[in-house]
């Protein structure tokens, strides 16, 4: 009697996990104090991470339809906006600290 219910629950779990597994990577926001507290090497490393995330987003968007995020995942626009905000704050901190290139 309960077997069809468990099969339906298992199928729903597989469906939901498959849809949520593909999502655009998102970078959390940093406070201005946290960014200004970093040294030049830390800022460069954070910039490299942000650029890598930007490439991941572009690769996911260029992939086939089955590879693109869907349902409740982060939208590409939100992910792009977060990366651009992170890069802008890192670049501003790098120029404020006058870090050598």
XYZ file of C-alpha atoms in Angstrom:
101
model
C 0.000 0.000 0.000
C 2.786 2.432 0.851
C 5.070 1.296 -1.974
C 3.539 3.618 -4.654
C 3.814 6.553 -2.262
C 7.494 5.876 -1.594
C 8.171 5.503 -5.308
C 6.493 8.859 -5.959
C 8.475 10.508 -3.143
C 11.738 9.036 -4.444
C 10.962 10.204 -7.992
C 10.178 13.709 -6.734
C 13.449 13.816 -4.781
C 15.439 12.761 -7.832
C 13.687 15.357 -9.980
C 14.251 18.174 -7.498
C 17.877 17.246 -6.855
C 18.583 17.149 -10.582
C 17.093 20.589 -11.067
C 18.881 22.145 -8.142
C 22.246 20.594 -8.944
C 22.848 22.918 -11.869
C 22.924 26.501 -10.780
C 24.976 29.547 -11.590
C 27.729 30.129 -9.063
C 27.079 33.135 -6.868
C 29.523 35.219 -4.905
C 28.391 36.568 -1.542
C 28.705 40.279 -0.914
C 31.582 41.596 1.143
C 31.555 44.578 3.426
C 33.764 47.518 2.537
C 35.710 46.993 5.768
C 36.512 43.386 4.865
C 37.821 44.392 1.454
C 39.900 47.269 2.802
C 41.399 44.981 5.460
C 42.864 42.696 2.778
C 46.417 43.141 1.557
C 47.372 43.414 -2.125
C 48.007 39.683 -2.559
C 44.666 38.813 -0.978
C 42.905 41.278 -3.261
C 44.601 39.806 -6.331
C 43.606 36.291 -5.275
C 40.026 37.409 -4.673
C 40.024 39.033 -8.127
C 41.245 35.784 -9.703
C 38.447 33.883 -7.945
C 35.875 36.399 -9.202
C 37.209 36.155 -12.763
C 37.086 32.360 -12.542
C 33.487 32.551 -11.370
C 32.710 34.854 -14.287
C 34.151 32.236 -16.672
C 32.090 29.490 -14.998
C 28.924 31.523 -15.518
C 29.773 32.088 -19.192
C 30.547 28.386 -19.697
C 27.261 27.344 -18.089
C 25.331 29.819 -20.229
C 27.059 28.575 -23.388
C 26.303 24.936 -22.562
C 23.420 22.923 -23.881
C 19.893 23.389 -22.655
C 20.168 20.418 -20.305
C 23.191 21.980 -18.588
C 21.635 25.393 -17.969
C 20.304 26.170 -14.508
C 16.547 26.226 -14.118
C 13.731 26.392 -11.586
C 14.723 27.999 -8.289
C 18.404 28.488 -8.940
C 20.162 31.818 -9.209
C 19.468 33.573 -12.494
C 22.341 34.472 -14.766
C 21.637 38.188 -14.385
C 21.882 37.920 -10.584
C 25.101 35.912 -10.809
C 26.619 38.372 -13.308
C 25.588 41.314 -11.142
C 27.219 39.774 -8.060
C 30.474 39.095 -9.920
C 30.586 42.607 -11.385
C 29.936 44.148 -7.959
C 32.709 42.017 -6.449
C 35.153 42.959 -9.233
C 34.301 46.658 -8.933
C 34.881 46.664 -5.173
C 38.156 44.740 -5.525
C 39.394 47.049 -8.293
C 38.494 50.098 -6.189
C 40.405 48.667 -3.223
C 43.403 47.820 -5.418
C 43.564 51.375 -6.752
C 42.993 52.876 -3.280
C 45.884 50.855 -1.857
C 48.028 51.654 -4.916
C 49.024 48.026 -5.328
C 51.677 47.458 -7.996
C 50.537 45.634 -11.120
